[in-house]
Structure formats: C-alpha cells, structure tokens
Amino acid sequence: MRAVTVTEFGPPENLVITDVERPSPAAGEVLVKVAAAGVNRADLLQRQGNYPPPPGASDIIGMEVSGTVAELGTEVTGWEIGQQVCALIAGGGYAEYVAVAAELLLPVPDSVDLIEAAALPEVACTVLSNLKRTAHLQRGELLLLHGGASGIGTHGIQWAKALGATVAVTAGSAEKLGLCRDLGADITINYHDDDFVEVLKTHGGADVILDIIGAKYLSRNVSALAADGRLVVIGMQGGVKAELNLGALLSKRGTIHATALRGREQSDKAAIVADTIATTWPMIADGRVKPVVGATFSLDKAGEAHALLESGKVTGKVLLTV
Amino acid sequence: MRAVTVTEFGPPENLVITDVERPSPAAGEVLVKVAAAGVNRADLLQRQGNYPPPPGASDIIGMEVSGTVAELGTEVTGWEIGQQVCALIAGGGYAEYVAVAAELLLPVPDSVDLIEAAALPEVACTVLSNLKRTAHLQRGELLLLHGGASGIGTHGIQWAKALGATVAVTAGSAEKLGLCRDLGADITINYHDDDFVEVLKTHGGADVILDIIGAKYLSRNVSALAADGRLVVIGMQGGVKAELNLGALLSKRGTIHATALRGREQSDKAAIVADTIATTWPMIADGRVKPVVGATFSLDKAGEAHALLESGKVTGKVLLTV
C-alpha cells in the first residue's frame, strides 16, 4: 500500500510516498481503508525526530483517520465491513490502510461527511478529556482557550458553548477572531493588541484555561485564573521551563494539569473514546458542534500540509485525503 | 475575657495576655467556652504580620479550638449548651471564649478527651480536604507526606492507612521517623541521608504528594510523581518561586494543586467539616486515627508554644489550654 514516510528527520519536504506492507488486523483490531487523515502538531514534532511514537505503535505518522471498515480481526464485535468510522490511533494514519483497536473506533456521525470526519477524533477526544474529565468545566463557568482558531480551539469553542460555558479566546488576527466569534466565542482577544490577563480580570478570571503555549504563558495563565481555577497545559509551543509562583497559585487555590492523549494506556483511551461518543457525538448530531476544516491536501502533498500547519496561517484542521 | 494579643508584629515574646471584650454569638453562631486551642504554622506567620486574618475575622490568633457550648445564637439548631465541641475558625482561638458559625462545629468524638480534641479540626479538615476532595487518594495508591511527624503528617499517616493507601514519609530525625512508623507509615525517609526522589522511584513513584515545603521541593516533587500523580502544595516553608518543567509534568500527566483552608467561603468550609464528620470521625471512633499531641502549654505561655513550633523540635500538635 502507499504510505507517507520520512526520508530522514527534518523539514516538510522529507515526507515522501513509499510502498509499504499493508497491515493485518490483530485480535481485537479492525483494518480501516483510510479516506482521510488529520494532521496534528505532534506530527510535525515526529517528522523532526522530536516525538517518537510510543512502543509498539507504527513508525508511520498520523494519529487520526476516517474511512471504512475493510476487515475485522478476531474477537471484534459491534463493527461491520463497509461501515464508516473514524479513529484515534497511536500512529499509522498517513497511509491507505491502518489497523485500529476496535475500542478506539468512533462511528461517523450522520451529519458529517466521511472526509470531514477525519477532523474529529483528536480534537473531540482532547477537548472531552481535558475540559470534562480533567478540568470538570461546568455550565456557567468561564473558559479561556488559547489559539481559538486552531483545530482544538474551534472545536473547544463549540463544545464549551454547547455545555453552557462562557468562552474567551486568544488569537493573532482579526480574521481568526472573527471565525471564533462565528463559532460562538463570547470574548475575543487579539494577543498582539491586548493583555489577556487584564481582559480576563475584568470578567472575574477564568475558571478553566486550555493552553497550548506552555512556559511563555505559565505565569500569566496563573494570573488569569479565578479562585479554584484550573489550568490545563496540553502544548508547549512557547517552551517547557518557566518560573512558577506557588504563592500566587495558592492564593487562588489553583490547579495546574499537564496532559497528553498519546501516552495513555489503551484502556484509558478507550474510556475517553466511549465518553466522547456519549457526550460529544449528540452535540454533533444536532449541529451544535461541527468539524472545522481549514485546508485539505492529497496524501502525496503531506509536506505542503505540514508546512501550512507550521506557518500558523491556517484555521481549523488540516486534512490529507487518501 | 482573657485573650492572647500581639503587642507588635515580631518574635514569640510579643504575645501577651490582655483583657478584651467577650464576643457575642451572631445569628447562626455558637459561643464556645474554650478548653484548648491548637497552634498552627499560620499562627506564626500571623504573629509576624505576614498572614493577616481574612476580612471579618477576629484579630486574635487561633484557627481551631475545643470547648463547651456556652450560648446559642438565634437560628442555631442541633447543638446544646454544655455540649463538648471542637471547631474550625478563621481566628479568635487564643481566648477564653470564641463565637463560631454552627456549621463549622464538630462534636468531640467519644474516644477523645476535651483538651486533645483541639488537636483535630485543622489537621482533620486539611487532610480530608486535600487527600480526599482535592487529590482523590484511592485505596492501594502510594502517598508521600513531607513532614511526617508534624501535626498534619501524624494525622495524614493514620488517615491514609485507614483508607488503605501505602504511606511514605520524610522527616529529619530517626526519632521522628520512629513515630511515623508507629503510626503506620510504610516507607520512612530521613531527608538528611536519602534523596526522596530515588526512594520513591524504587516504589514506582507517588500517586499523591502532600507538601509543606513549596519552591525548594517543587522540581523534586514532580520527579517523584507516578503517572497521573497529584502534587498538593499546602505550605511554603521552602519558598514561593521555583522553576517548573512543564515537559516533565506532562510526561506524567501530572497535576499541581496549591490550596489552603483559611480563605475559603464559609459554605465551602462547612462542606469540608460535614465531610470530615462523615469520613474521618468514624476512623477516630474506632481508634484507627488518634490525635497526636506533642506539647501542651497554658494560654499565658503562648510565646513558648510558638517558639517550640518554630524550632521544629516538636512532633504532632502543640496545644494551649485555657
């Protein structure tokens, strides 16, 4: 089968199409004929050699796909050949076929087309896992999303509005902030013009912050928290190490979580997938949450897709069609 | 009535006995004739002028007492004059009488004498609040308690063992570690001789750490956490600001909480008190958890009590009898 591989760790142009052996589904796995794969920031790090796949996972990049069930491994129940699915995977998405643990499959919601469905698994499971299961965001609370126009941001805005939260976002352009408002964001902050700490303070502080910046924002995120506020760091685009003022955190009874989906035990991922189907899929079915796709490339243009995501000049998700 | 006041912020000898007006119970409050008051580290900070009482609280130092109900304010039900009680208070404990919100009273357990009961409210509510309600410590998990021989440590060891957790402690002397073992600690670490990170690593890391050191231990506490581990910082004897490696925290999906009881809304404190009566009082009733009192002074020796606690040469709680 065709798959995208890395000639050597480095720039986007090192992604090339190669012929590789088609995987076979093991017991409990399903072989998915891939329609589209989502492109994630972690993929960029993996291409550069800075984010090796977990033990046992495919060397092929790609953490989410949509497609149709092509073959069932033994011990698989509840899925049928030809069924449209999307999936959260530890690797192997940039390819014609991928073998997926059945418990990490999600059905494609009726209102979503098969290609667009590749935009859902990572953002839906990430938002559900962090905002519901880790930070326990409640109806009526104030959520701050950094990178509001990103894949996670655009899904997070819609998800939190469907929950009944108030949503503040940061982004770097009027165009991106306009998209965030269209998706339901209540408070939009251009980080070039305004200090998000000052804006959040006028609203009593954020009950929950979902952060992709890391070190560069740590101190300001703590300052922007409300009493009993929870900061969830899921990305470190702004570095890894920063000074933490524990006194400032304690004065708010604040919490800092740092989490990722990828390294979790499969049983833990399966619980998140099940909760996502139970909680988020109904929001998608009735149109309150829609996939937001900013750009689509064919599989042989994976390098261009990476370069676009790296540039920061895209809103929503970037997809590769197979 | 007699009360301890501060001539001016400074050393222990600035604590003096003064005649002050006896408080009257407001609606919803009970007047308690104090038998004993617990001495806490926060009291030392308040004496030095570094920890002002919250708005509306008494200027008199003292965050917990035991005693008998002397008078009922209006709208108080469920408590009777003469009943033996202990209480979590925002201030006013170092005195002959204190007015206490009825919802912050706890009955004196049958197995505990009236003086010893003053050793319970702060440690019991702090341990319950942090280990159960904040960190969700589970049976079978590994808890690391810094300052195992302190008031909170000695209560925390017994409480966590009663829950069914494994308990590791740090302390600075063989005598203190012997006390911790007598109370049930499974793993005892003399921080002068051994690196607690290395010891915890041989046990797979700590699921929960209850920390009173703050900045000085932040980085090592993160290193000592297990996957999905929770660090709860409730004191900052080792400073306030430290570098945090978010990458190290994320690699464990770790959580850092910083909390305190004192600044909480009264309704929140009342919920903690109710949960403590429901959860911890049965452990005390059947002898699994006992108050640990290291030293008792009369009220006019409050300065000596402060000096002893400051010296670090005491185990368990320090009490003042009235």
XYZ file of C-alpha atoms in Angstrom:
644
model
C 0.000 0.000 0.000
C 1.007 3.648 -0.285
C 2.075 5.464 2.879
C 3.912 8.643 3.790
C 7.337 8.012 5.292
C 10.208 10.264 6.391
C 13.437 10.028 4.364
C 15.275 11.408 7.392
C 14.143 13.573 10.293
C 13.934 17.162 9.078
C 11.866 19.649 7.058
C 8.426 19.012 5.473
C 9.925 18.044 2.092
C 11.393 14.935 3.701
C 7.891 13.425 3.691
C 7.614 11.068 0.683
C 5.206 8.443 -0.613
C 6.567 4.907 -0.295
C 5.219 1.421 -0.869
C 4.968 -0.429 2.421
C 3.359 -3.641 3.573
C -0.356 -3.420 4.260
C -1.050 -4.109 7.957
C -3.216 -7.019 9.114
C -5.657 -6.572 11.957
C -4.626 -8.438 15.113
C -7.161 -9.846 17.560
C -9.457 -7.026 18.704
C -8.413 -4.822 15.777
C -10.171 -3.603 12.642
C -8.482 -2.785 9.328
C -9.659 0.636 8.158
C -9.411 1.686 4.475
C -8.404 5.303 5.072
C -10.417 8.092 3.434
C -8.617 10.959 5.171
C -6.067 11.545 7.910
C -5.892 14.518 10.269
C -2.625 16.470 10.548
C -1.611 17.362 14.107
C 1.155 19.465 15.649
C 2.556 16.291 17.201
C 3.041 15.018 13.627
C 5.373 17.951 12.940
C 7.445 17.069 16.010
C 7.538 13.405 14.978
C 8.748 14.348 11.482
C 11.569 16.356 13.101
C 12.534 13.378 15.265
C 11.390 15.094 18.469
C 8.375 12.939 19.303
C 8.982 9.234 18.762
C 5.895 7.020 18.568
C 5.078 5.055 21.726
C 6.437 1.471 21.920
C 4.521 -0.873 19.630
C 2.988 1.889 17.511
C 3.537 2.257 13.742
C 6.527 4.336 12.556
C 4.194 5.953 10.026
C 2.990 9.403 11.125
C -0.721 10.077 11.700
C -2.823 9.973 14.879
C -6.366 10.062 13.464
C -8.206 8.879 10.369
C -11.629 8.437 8.825
C -12.506 5.606 6.469
C -14.424 2.387 6.034
C -14.049 -0.919 7.808
C -12.193 -3.259 5.368
C -11.502 -6.296 7.549
C -12.338 -7.486 11.065
C -9.746 -9.143 13.295
C -10.796 -11.956 15.592
C -12.723 -11.087 18.756
C -14.207 -7.923 17.223
C -17.917 -7.368 17.739
C -20.143 -4.378 17.049
C -18.500 -3.226 13.795
C -19.274 -4.327 10.208
C -17.301 -4.379 6.964
C -18.107 -1.268 4.933
C -19.133 0.796 7.973
C -17.953 4.428 8.010
C -15.732 5.138 11.011
C -13.151 7.495 12.375
C -10.462 6.556 14.874
C -7.933 7.753 17.414
C -4.650 5.954 16.701
C -1.125 5.930 18.117
C 0.332 6.160 14.590
C -0.005 4.904 11.022
C -2.648 7.330 9.740
C -0.856 8.700 6.659
C -1.496 5.511 4.651
C -4.068 3.654 2.587
C -4.859 1.244 5.388
C -4.397 1.258 9.137
C -5.107 -1.399 11.779
C -7.005 0.101 14.708
C -8.059 -1.312 18.083
C -11.843 -1.681 17.794
C -12.362 0.150 21.086
C -10.727 3.277 19.588
C -13.197 3.488 16.682
C -15.994 6.046 16.558
C -18.912 5.935 14.131
C -19.075 8.784 11.593
C -21.967 10.995 12.742
C -24.857 11.179 10.207
C -24.431 14.918 9.688
C -20.708 14.671 8.842
C -19.181 13.504 5.563
C -16.543 10.823 5.523
C -13.587 13.128 4.735
C -14.539 15.745 7.331
C -14.841 13.014 9.957
C -11.028 12.773 9.991
C -11.062 16.217 11.621
C -12.878 14.919 14.692
C -11.092 12.200 16.717
C -8.108 14.149 18.087
C -9.901 17.407 18.797
C -13.035 15.747 20.173
C -11.150 13.332 22.437
C -8.677 16.044 23.517
C -11.383 18.563 24.377
C -13.574 15.979 26.123
C -10.670 14.506 28.040
C -9.309 17.847 29.223
C -12.365 20.027 29.689
C -14.743 17.390 31.058
C -12.663 14.620 32.606
C -9.633 16.609 33.819
C -10.827 20.189 34.449
C -14.501 19.420 35.121
C -15.690 22.534 33.266
C -19.230 23.360 34.418
C -22.161 25.141 32.810
C -21.859 28.858 33.586
C -18.094 28.797 34.125
C -15.658 30.939 32.110
C -13.268 29.050 29.810
C -10.192 30.657 28.206
C -8.945 28.905 25.067
C -5.535 29.947 23.716
C -5.275 29.508 19.953
C -9.026 29.850 19.467
C -8.807 29.388 15.687
C -6.777 26.165 15.866
C -8.263 22.716 15.432
C -8.639 22.267 19.174
C -9.754 25.886 19.607
C -12.512 25.755 17.005
C -13.872 22.504 18.428
C -13.412 23.670 22.033
C -15.403 26.854 21.468
C -18.391 24.945 20.091
C -18.166 22.184 22.710
C -17.987 24.590 25.651
C -20.858 26.704 24.292
C -22.946 23.523 23.894
C -22.148 22.749 27.545
C -23.352 26.218 28.578
C -19.996 27.773 29.488
C -18.824 31.294 28.630
C -15.864 31.197 26.224
C -12.936 33.612 25.865
C -10.306 33.029 23.179
C -6.952 34.438 22.123
C -5.697 34.532 18.527
C -3.305 36.633 16.478
C -5.515 38.195 13.772
C -8.894 39.826 13.302
C -9.782 37.152 10.755
C -9.111 34.333 13.228
C -11.051 36.110 15.961
C -13.961 36.604 13.545
C -14.075 32.837 12.975
C -14.057 32.317 16.761
C -16.997 34.696 17.171
C -18.876 32.898 14.375
C -18.379 29.658 16.288
C -19.830 31.219 19.456
C -16.888 32.725 21.385
C -18.109 35.425 23.785
C -14.812 37.245 24.458
C -12.162 37.521 21.730
C -8.657 38.797 22.459
C -6.009 39.694 19.869
C -2.784 38.912 21.710
C -0.886 41.463 19.632
C -3.097 44.273 20.940
C -4.314 43.272 24.389
C -3.077 41.527 27.537
C -5.325 38.541 28.096
C -4.706 38.743 31.858
C -6.196 42.230 32.018
C -9.184 41.227 29.870
C -9.882 38.117 31.929
C -9.610 40.076 35.183
C -12.467 42.328 34.074
C -14.562 39.137 33.830
C -13.537 37.772 37.252
C -10.850 35.426 35.929
C -11.017 32.144 34.050
C -12.379 29.065 35.789
C -10.587 26.883 33.246
C -7.743 27.668 30.811
C -6.833 25.253 27.999
C -3.290 26.179 26.993
C -1.033 25.152 24.099
C 1.766 27.677 24.807
C 3.329 26.312 27.987
C 6.264 28.115 29.610
C 5.812 31.508 27.928
C 2.268 31.837 29.316
C 2.595 29.971 32.626
C 2.867 32.955 34.922
C 0.224 34.956 33.051
C -2.131 31.979 32.953
C -1.900 31.684 36.744
C -2.638 35.416 36.971
C -5.694 34.994 34.720
C -7.247 32.211 36.830
C -10.280 32.773 39.021
C -10.498 31.300 42.532
C -10.471 27.490 42.310
C -9.366 27.856 38.662
C -7.807 25.027 36.667
C -5.040 25.499 34.067
C -4.645 22.582 31.650
C -1.419 22.643 29.602
C -1.599 20.401 26.524
C 1.066 22.003 24.346
C 4.380 23.783 24.805
C 4.810 25.900 21.691
C 6.235 28.607 23.986
C 8.773 26.435 25.775
C 8.990 23.944 28.587
C 10.557 25.598 31.658
C 9.196 28.630 33.492
C 9.109 30.097 36.956
C 6.006 29.201 38.939
C 4.877 31.389 41.835
C 3.291 28.867 44.189
C 2.056 31.689 46.419
C 0.092 33.180 43.534
C -1.312 29.744 42.727
C -2.217 29.094 46.364
C -3.939 32.461 46.744
C -6.449 31.174 44.167
C -6.430 27.541 45.274
C -5.361 26.975 41.668
C -4.569 23.767 39.851
C -2.108 23.102 37.010
C -2.616 19.964 34.938
C -0.298 18.914 32.102
C -1.711 16.155 29.947
C -1.492 14.347 26.610
C -3.587 11.713 24.936
C -0.883 9.789 23.167
C 0.974 8.082 26.009
C -2.138 6.848 27.793
C -2.907 3.173 28.268
C -5.246 1.855 25.593
C -7.950 1.177 28.215
C -7.771 4.822 29.252
C -8.042 5.976 25.617
C -10.987 3.615 25.129
C -12.765 5.199 28.114
C -12.182 8.654 26.594
C -13.472 7.483 23.195
C -16.591 5.982 24.821
C -17.205 9.202 26.773
C -16.696 11.257 23.580
C -19.305 9.161 21.750
C -21.700 9.554 24.693
C -21.100 13.270 25.313
C -19.911 14.969 22.127
C -21.489 12.874 19.356
C -25.016 14.057 20.312
C -23.759 17.667 20.080
C -22.528 16.896 16.548
C -25.724 15.041 15.595
C -27.878 18.081 16.357
C -25.477 20.536 14.707
C -24.251 22.363 17.812
C -20.706 21.165 17.061
C -19.357 20.938 13.512
C -15.954 19.888 12.174
C -13.932 22.914 11.073
C -11.563 22.088 8.189
C -9.189 24.832 7.078
C -7.323 23.004 4.312
C -7.291 19.631 2.552
C -4.351 18.112 0.649
C -3.900 14.814 -1.150
C -1.643 12.292 0.592
C 1.305 12.999 -1.728
C 1.206 16.655 -0.604
C 1.788 15.801 3.070
C 4.846 18.063 3.079
C 2.758 21.058 1.981
C 0.197 20.235 4.662
C 2.930 20.222 7.316
C 4.396 23.481 6.041
C 0.976 25.160 6.203
C 0.271 23.990 9.756
C 3.783 25.061 10.803
C 3.209 28.530 9.307
C 0.282 29.202 11.648
C -1.645 30.583 8.672
C -4.487 28.079 8.816
C -7.683 27.936 10.848
C -9.319 24.715 11.997
C -7.990 21.332 10.952
C -5.663 20.320 8.108
C -6.559 17.021 6.393
C -4.882 14.621 3.968
C -7.144 12.688 1.606
C -6.041 9.224 0.519
C -12.268 37.795 78.992
C -8.581 36.888 78.725
C -7.086 36.554 75.235
C -3.629 36.470 73.677
C -2.816 39.567 71.634
C 0.277 40.795 69.796
C 1.996 43.916 71.193
C 3.509 44.460 67.761
C 4.312 42.083 64.899
C 7.510 40.247 65.749
C 9.038 37.470 67.863
C 7.139 34.998 70.107
C 7.634 37.124 73.253
C 5.362 39.771 71.717
C 2.396 37.508 72.532
C 0.782 38.768 75.754
C -2.390 38.139 77.734
C -4.859 41.051 77.523
C -8.394 41.680 78.715
C -10.708 42.009 75.730
C -14.438 42.106 75.251
C -16.133 38.729 75.244
C -17.744 38.081 71.844
C -21.483 37.528 71.431
C -22.801 34.883 69.062
C -24.481 36.364 65.964
C -27.346 34.602 64.188
C -26.192 31.109 63.213
C -23.279 31.233 65.663
C -22.492 29.457 68.909
C -20.381 30.868 71.757
C -17.776 28.284 72.764
C -16.077 28.384 76.193
C -12.600 27.383 75.060
C -10.844 24.450 76.748
C -7.855 24.378 74.410
C -6.631 25.989 71.201
C -4.419 24.379 68.556
C -1.228 26.201 67.471
C -0.622 26.226 63.726
C 2.216 27.396 61.489
C -0.115 30.007 60.040
C -0.348 31.451 63.564
C 3.409 32.083 63.491
C 3.076 33.971 60.208
C 0.161 35.992 61.574
C 2.190 36.937 64.663
C 4.963 38.200 62.365
C 2.467 40.275 60.359
C 2.798 38.082 57.269
C -0.637 36.470 57.242
C -3.440 38.898 58.027
C -6.782 37.366 59.033
C -9.443 37.294 56.308
C -11.925 40.211 56.237
C -14.435 39.980 59.085
C -12.384 37.519 61.147
C -11.125 38.228 64.677
C -7.693 39.889 65.064
C -6.969 37.358 67.792
C -4.755 34.491 66.607
C -6.050 30.912 66.654
C -7.714 28.784 63.947
C -9.057 25.852 65.988
C -10.399 25.199 69.472
C -12.111 22.653 71.654
C -14.540 23.557 74.422
C -18.144 23.538 75.545
C -21.150 25.320 74.093
C -21.828 28.336 76.365
C -24.502 30.190 74.413
C -26.584 29.678 71.259
C -27.176 32.488 68.775
C -30.531 32.734 67.025
C -31.260 30.303 64.193
C -28.956 27.616 65.653
C -30.318 24.082 65.757
C -28.675 20.753 66.526
C -26.319 21.953 69.276
C -26.983 22.231 73.056
C -25.491 24.314 75.859
C -22.826 22.309 77.679
C -22.106 20.052 74.696
C -18.421 19.270 74.046
C -17.306 20.502 70.633
C -14.304 21.408 68.568
C -14.298 23.914 65.713
C -12.530 25.205 62.648
C -12.362 29.005 62.920
C -10.970 31.900 60.896
C -9.442 33.450 64.036
C -10.035 34.168 67.731
C -8.968 30.834 69.202
C -6.366 32.012 71.741
C -9.056 33.274 74.153
C -11.499 32.219 76.858
C -14.458 32.416 74.510
C -14.927 32.407 70.768
C -18.050 32.824 68.595
C -18.192 30.122 65.925
C -20.524 29.530 62.971
C -22.582 26.499 63.995
C -21.844 24.779 60.680
C -18.112 24.808 61.498
C -18.560 22.884 64.779
C -17.660 19.234 65.151
C -18.694 17.045 68.097
C -15.869 15.765 70.303
C -15.532 12.045 69.466
C -16.273 9.748 72.471
C -12.760 8.315 72.489
C -11.052 11.734 72.669
C -10.739 13.965 75.732
C -11.792 17.583 75.579
C -8.261 19.076 75.540
C -6.932 16.664 72.893
C -9.916 17.471 70.672
C -8.327 20.879 69.956
C -5.675 18.957 68.007
C -8.204 17.699 65.481
C -10.080 20.372 63.466
C -7.236 21.817 61.359
C -5.407 18.571 60.661
C -8.571 16.551 60.074
C -10.180 19.134 57.767
C -6.871 19.806 55.964
C -6.131 16.122 55.363
C -9.731 15.338 54.335
C -9.954 18.362 52.083
C -6.651 17.739 50.314
C -6.298 13.975 50.191
C -9.955 13.098 49.582
C -11.639 16.108 47.980
C -8.706 17.594 46.028
C -6.311 14.713 45.243
C -8.846 11.860 45.351
C -6.378 9.487 47.053
C -7.548 5.902 46.498
C -7.097 2.665 48.414
C -3.903 0.992 47.181
C -2.275 4.224 45.985
C 1.079 5.460 47.283
C 1.018 8.709 49.285
C 4.151 10.723 50.117
C 3.801 13.012 53.145
C 6.553 15.569 53.721
C 6.992 16.396 57.404
C 5.593 13.069 58.521
C 5.997 13.890 62.225
C 4.160 17.224 62.019
C 0.553 17.711 63.079
C -0.686 17.208 59.550
C 1.792 14.400 58.938
C 0.865 12.372 62.013
C -2.837 12.676 61.208
C -2.275 12.093 57.485
C -0.368 8.839 58.061
C -3.185 7.388 60.161
C -5.934 8.666 57.849
C -4.306 7.302 54.685
C -3.607 3.933 56.315
C -7.249 3.747 57.432
C -8.217 4.424 53.792
C -5.995 1.562 52.631
C -3.211 3.581 50.975
C 0.528 2.920 51.235
C 2.293 5.780 53.045
C 5.812 7.148 52.588
C 7.057 9.997 54.798
C 10.051 12.295 55.059
C 11.384 13.701 58.338
C 14.712 14.935 59.679
C 15.481 12.551 62.548
C 15.378 8.864 63.455
C 13.122 9.717 66.409
C 10.573 11.432 64.179
C 10.670 8.580 61.666
C 10.158 6.087 64.515
C 6.970 7.933 65.491
C 5.825 7.804 61.843
C 6.409 4.037 61.736
C 4.490 3.601 64.998
C 1.580 5.446 63.380
C 1.641 3.094 60.374
C 3.998 4.661 57.791
C 5.299 2.013 55.379
C 8.306 3.871 53.920
C 10.309 6.315 56.066
C 12.934 8.615 54.573
C 15.436 10.724 56.531
C 15.947 13.688 54.219
C 19.446 14.278 55.652
C 20.572 10.826 54.473
C 18.486 9.930 51.417
C 17.003 11.519 48.304
C 13.260 11.019 48.488
C 13.050 11.046 44.670
C 15.310 7.995 44.425
C 13.430 6.168 47.177
C 10.034 6.894 45.623
C 11.259 5.802 42.176
C 12.037 2.340 43.557
C 8.350 2.156 44.512
C 7.035 3.359 41.121
C 6.538 6.972 42.158
C 3.972 8.661 44.401
C 0.357 8.832 43.280
C -0.206 11.731 45.671
C 2.263 14.048 47.447
C 1.137 16.327 50.285
C 3.798 19.033 50.515
C 4.529 21.781 53.035
C 7.896 22.866 51.582
C 6.866 24.571 48.326
C 9.517 26.003 45.991
C 12.522 24.118 47.364
C 10.863 20.752 46.619
C 8.813 21.622 43.516
C 11.100 20.117 40.907
C 11.910 17.037 43.012
C 8.250 16.510 43.854
C 7.410 16.452 40.135
C 10.226 13.931 39.646
C 8.828 11.759 42.448
C 5.303 11.582 40.982
C 3.955 8.451 39.326
C 1.942 8.626 36.089
C -1.283 10.565 36.720
C 0.200 11.724 40.046
C -1.112 14.680 42.023
C 1.083 17.108 43.999
C -0.782 19.158 46.594
C 1.159 22.125 47.991
C -0.288 23.409 51.272
C 2.741 25.155 52.732
C 5.771 27.067 51.503
C 8.368 26.713 54.257
C 10.953 26.348 51.448
C 9.959 29.428 49.464
C 7.407 30.543 46.932
C 9.019 30.737 43.468
C 10.651 27.875 41.613
C 11.236 26.685 38.077
C 8.624 24.258 36.804
C 9.452 21.886 33.940
C 6.100 21.522 32.211
C 7.537 18.829 29.944
C 8.402 16.698 32.972
C 4.924 17.285 34.383
C 3.271 16.437 31.055
C 5.284 13.249 30.638
C 3.451 12.000 33.766
C 0.126 13.699 33.075
C 0.797 15.273 36.460
C -1.244 17.761 38.446
C -0.127 20.509 40.840
C -2.681 21.857 43.287
C -1.969 24.679 45.741
C -4.611 25.061 48.411
C -5.453 26.498 51.811
C -8.436 26.172 54.117
C -8.465 29.652 55.539
C -9.585 31.803 52.604
C -12.442 29.543 51.553
C -16.058 30.631 51.596
C -17.819 29.571 54.792
C -20.172 27.302 52.801
C -17.148 25.527 51.363
C -15.621 25.114 54.849
C -18.960 23.806 56.113
C -18.986 21.161 53.370
C -15.447 20.114 54.371
C -16.457 19.965 58.059
C -19.518 17.840 57.211
C -17.385 15.503 55.072
C -14.803 15.257 57.889
C -17.507 14.254 60.376
C -18.844 11.683 57.902
C -15.471 10.276 56.788
C -12.853 10.810 59.500
C -14.897 10.790 62.732
C -15.742 7.064 62.321
C -11.986 6.376 61.932
C -11.423 8.201 65.244
C -14.362 6.481 66.953
C -12.908 3.027 66.285
C -9.339 4.054 67.209
C -7.761 3.877 63.746
C -6.975 7.606 63.936
C -5.879 9.266 67.201
C -4.917 12.860 67.990
C -1.143 13.203 68.377
C -0.206 15.961 70.836
C 3.483 16.784 71.201
C 3.293 19.592 73.756
C 0.715 21.480 75.812
C 1.165 24.979 77.280
C -1.146 27.200 79.309
C -2.566 30.214 77.455
C -0.121 32.658 79.100
C 2.766 30.617 77.632
C 1.638 31.128 74.028
C 5.053 32.641 73.215
C 6.824 29.472 74.368
C 4.416 27.379 72.316
C 5.220 29.457 69.218
C 8.968 29.218 69.845
C 8.743 25.442 70.149
C 6.767 25.018 66.933
C 9.166 27.399 65.156
C 12.155 25.334 66.347
C 10.900 22.244 64.528
C 11.723 20.210 67.670
C 8.187 19.004 68.289
C 6.184 16.105 66.911
C 2.421 16.175 66.415
C 0.329 19.120 67.560
C 1.094 21.921 70.026
C -1.857 22.996 72.199
C -2.690 25.897 74.511
C -5.009 25.172 77.431
C -7.272 27.953 78.643
